[in-house]
mmCIF file of C-alpha atoms and ligand atoms in Angstrom:
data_model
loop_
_atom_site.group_PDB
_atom_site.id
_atom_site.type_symbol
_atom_site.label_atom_id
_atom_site.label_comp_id
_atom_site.label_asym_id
_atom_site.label_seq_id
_atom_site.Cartn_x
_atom_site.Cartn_y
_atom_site.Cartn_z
ATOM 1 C CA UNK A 1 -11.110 0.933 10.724
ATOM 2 C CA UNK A 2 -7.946 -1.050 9.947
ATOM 3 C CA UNK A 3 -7.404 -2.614 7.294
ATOM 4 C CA UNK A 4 -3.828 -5.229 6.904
ATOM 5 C CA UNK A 5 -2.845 -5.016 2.795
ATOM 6 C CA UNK A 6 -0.226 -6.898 0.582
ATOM 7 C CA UNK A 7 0.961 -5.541 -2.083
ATOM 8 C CA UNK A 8 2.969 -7.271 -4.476
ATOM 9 C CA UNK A 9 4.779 -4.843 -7.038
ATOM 10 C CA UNK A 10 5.014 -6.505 -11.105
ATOM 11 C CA UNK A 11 6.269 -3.589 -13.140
ATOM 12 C CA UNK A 12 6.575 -4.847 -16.826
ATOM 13 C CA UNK A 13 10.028 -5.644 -17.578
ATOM 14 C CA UNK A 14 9.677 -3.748 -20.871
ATOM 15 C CA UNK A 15 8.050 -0.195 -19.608
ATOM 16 C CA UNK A 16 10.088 2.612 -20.572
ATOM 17 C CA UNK A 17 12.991 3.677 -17.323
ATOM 18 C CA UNK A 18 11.888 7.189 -16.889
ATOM 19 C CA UNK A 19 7.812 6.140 -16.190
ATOM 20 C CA UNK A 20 9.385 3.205 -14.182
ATOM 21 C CA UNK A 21 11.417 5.910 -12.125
ATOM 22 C CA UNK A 22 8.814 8.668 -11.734
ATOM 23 C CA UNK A 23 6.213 6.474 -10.872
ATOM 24 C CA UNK A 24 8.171 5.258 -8.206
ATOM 25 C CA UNK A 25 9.469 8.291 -6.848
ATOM 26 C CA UNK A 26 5.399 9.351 -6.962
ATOM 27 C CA UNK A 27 4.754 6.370 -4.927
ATOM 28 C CA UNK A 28 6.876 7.327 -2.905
ATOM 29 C CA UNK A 29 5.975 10.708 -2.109
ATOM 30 C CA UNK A 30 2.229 9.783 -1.750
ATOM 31 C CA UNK A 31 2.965 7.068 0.592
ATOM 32 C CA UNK A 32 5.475 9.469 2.914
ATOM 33 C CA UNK A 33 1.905 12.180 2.462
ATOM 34 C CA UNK A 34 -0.384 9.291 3.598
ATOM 35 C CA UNK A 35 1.783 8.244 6.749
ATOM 36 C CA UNK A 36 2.179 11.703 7.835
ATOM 37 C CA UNK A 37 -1.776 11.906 7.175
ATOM 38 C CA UNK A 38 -1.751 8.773 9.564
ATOM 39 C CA UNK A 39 -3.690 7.022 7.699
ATOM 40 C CA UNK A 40 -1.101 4.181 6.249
ATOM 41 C CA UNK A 41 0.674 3.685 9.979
ATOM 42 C CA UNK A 42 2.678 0.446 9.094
ATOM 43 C CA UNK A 43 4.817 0.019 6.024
ATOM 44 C CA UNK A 44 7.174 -3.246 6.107
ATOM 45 C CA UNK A 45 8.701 -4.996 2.956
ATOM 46 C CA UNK A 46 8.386 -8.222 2.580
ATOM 47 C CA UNK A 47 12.295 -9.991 2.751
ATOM 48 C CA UNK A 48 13.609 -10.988 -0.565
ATOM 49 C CA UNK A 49 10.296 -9.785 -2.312
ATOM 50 C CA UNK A 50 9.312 -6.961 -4.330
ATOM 51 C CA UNK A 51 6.174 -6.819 -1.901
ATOM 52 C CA UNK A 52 5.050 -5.028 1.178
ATOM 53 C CA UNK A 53 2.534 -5.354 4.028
ATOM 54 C CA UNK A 54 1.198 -2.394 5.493
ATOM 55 C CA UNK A 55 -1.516 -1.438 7.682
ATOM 56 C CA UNK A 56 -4.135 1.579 6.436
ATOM 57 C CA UNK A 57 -6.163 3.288 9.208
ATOM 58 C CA UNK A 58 -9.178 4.359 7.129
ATOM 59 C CA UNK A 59 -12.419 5.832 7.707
ATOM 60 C CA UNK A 60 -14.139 3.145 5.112
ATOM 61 C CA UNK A 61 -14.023 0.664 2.785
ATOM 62 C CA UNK A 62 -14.734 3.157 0.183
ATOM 63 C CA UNK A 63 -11.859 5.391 1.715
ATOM 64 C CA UNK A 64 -9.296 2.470 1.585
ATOM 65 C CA UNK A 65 -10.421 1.710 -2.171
ATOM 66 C CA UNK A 66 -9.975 5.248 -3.124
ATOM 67 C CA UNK A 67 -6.366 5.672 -1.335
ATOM 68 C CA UNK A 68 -5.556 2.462 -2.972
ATOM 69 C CA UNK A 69 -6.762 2.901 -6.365
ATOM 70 C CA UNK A 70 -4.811 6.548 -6.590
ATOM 71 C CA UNK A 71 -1.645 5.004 -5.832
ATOM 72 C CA UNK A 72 0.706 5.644 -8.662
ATOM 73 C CA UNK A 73 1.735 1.843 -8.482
ATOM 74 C CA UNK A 74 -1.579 1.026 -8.360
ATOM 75 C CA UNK A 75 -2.053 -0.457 -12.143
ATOM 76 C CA UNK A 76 1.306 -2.629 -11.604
ATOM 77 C CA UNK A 77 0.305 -3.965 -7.830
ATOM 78 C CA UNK A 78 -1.502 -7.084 -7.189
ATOM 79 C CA UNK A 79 -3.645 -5.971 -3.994
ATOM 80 C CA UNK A 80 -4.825 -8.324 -1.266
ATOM 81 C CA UNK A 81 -6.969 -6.623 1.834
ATOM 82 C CA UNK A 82 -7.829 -7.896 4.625
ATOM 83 C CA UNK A 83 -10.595 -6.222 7.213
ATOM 84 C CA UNK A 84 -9.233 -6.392 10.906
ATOM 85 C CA UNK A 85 -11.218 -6.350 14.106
ATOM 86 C CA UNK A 86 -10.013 -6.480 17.620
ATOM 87 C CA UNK A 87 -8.928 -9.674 19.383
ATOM 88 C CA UNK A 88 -10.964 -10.527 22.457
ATOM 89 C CA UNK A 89 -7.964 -11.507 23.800
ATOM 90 C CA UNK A 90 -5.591 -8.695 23.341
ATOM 91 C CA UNK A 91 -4.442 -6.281 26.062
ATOM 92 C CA UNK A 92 -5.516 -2.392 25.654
HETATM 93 O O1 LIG I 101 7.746 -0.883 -3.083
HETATM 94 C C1 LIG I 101 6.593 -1.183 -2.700
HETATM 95 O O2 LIG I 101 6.360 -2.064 -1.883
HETATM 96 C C2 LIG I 101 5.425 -0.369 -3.208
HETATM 97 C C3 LIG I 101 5.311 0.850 -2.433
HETATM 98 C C4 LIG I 101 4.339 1.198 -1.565
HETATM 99 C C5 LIG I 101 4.644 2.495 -1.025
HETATM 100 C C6 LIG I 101 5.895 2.807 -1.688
HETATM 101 O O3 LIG I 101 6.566 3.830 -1.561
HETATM 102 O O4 LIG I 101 6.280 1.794 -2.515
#
């Protein structure tokens, strides 16, 4: 199942550097773990935001909300999902 997700990243200006820095650099290592996994195949910021839409290839619902919820970013991220189906009109 694929899902299409916006994330929108609102770190408080006033948490401490070094959590702001390690939790990055986690995100960023579970994300890398997840792609390799092939099961977030599209990661794209968003131009001149702090934002990102990617694409999660996902077994579930309940899969997607439990890759989701354990990203390190996760408490700072404002999360929007949408469920895709196919296109009758698209070419295989
Ligand atoms: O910077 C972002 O858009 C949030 C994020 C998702 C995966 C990652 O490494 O950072």
């Amino acid at each position: 199942m694929l899902y299409h997700v916006r994330m929108d990243v609102r770190i408080p200006h006033d948490l401490d550097p070094d959590v702001r820095d390690d939790t990055i650099a986690r995100e960023k290592a579970y994300a890398q773990e997840l792609q390799r996994a092939g099961k977030w195949p599209h990661l794209w910021r968003i131009a001149g935001e702090y934002a990102n839409f990617s694409v999660f290839d996902v077994e579930s619902h309940d899969e997607l909300h439990q890759l989701l919820s354990g990203l390190p970013l996760f408490p700072y991220m404002d999360v929007q999902v949408t469920p895709l189906a196919k296109h009758p009109s698209k070419v295989d």
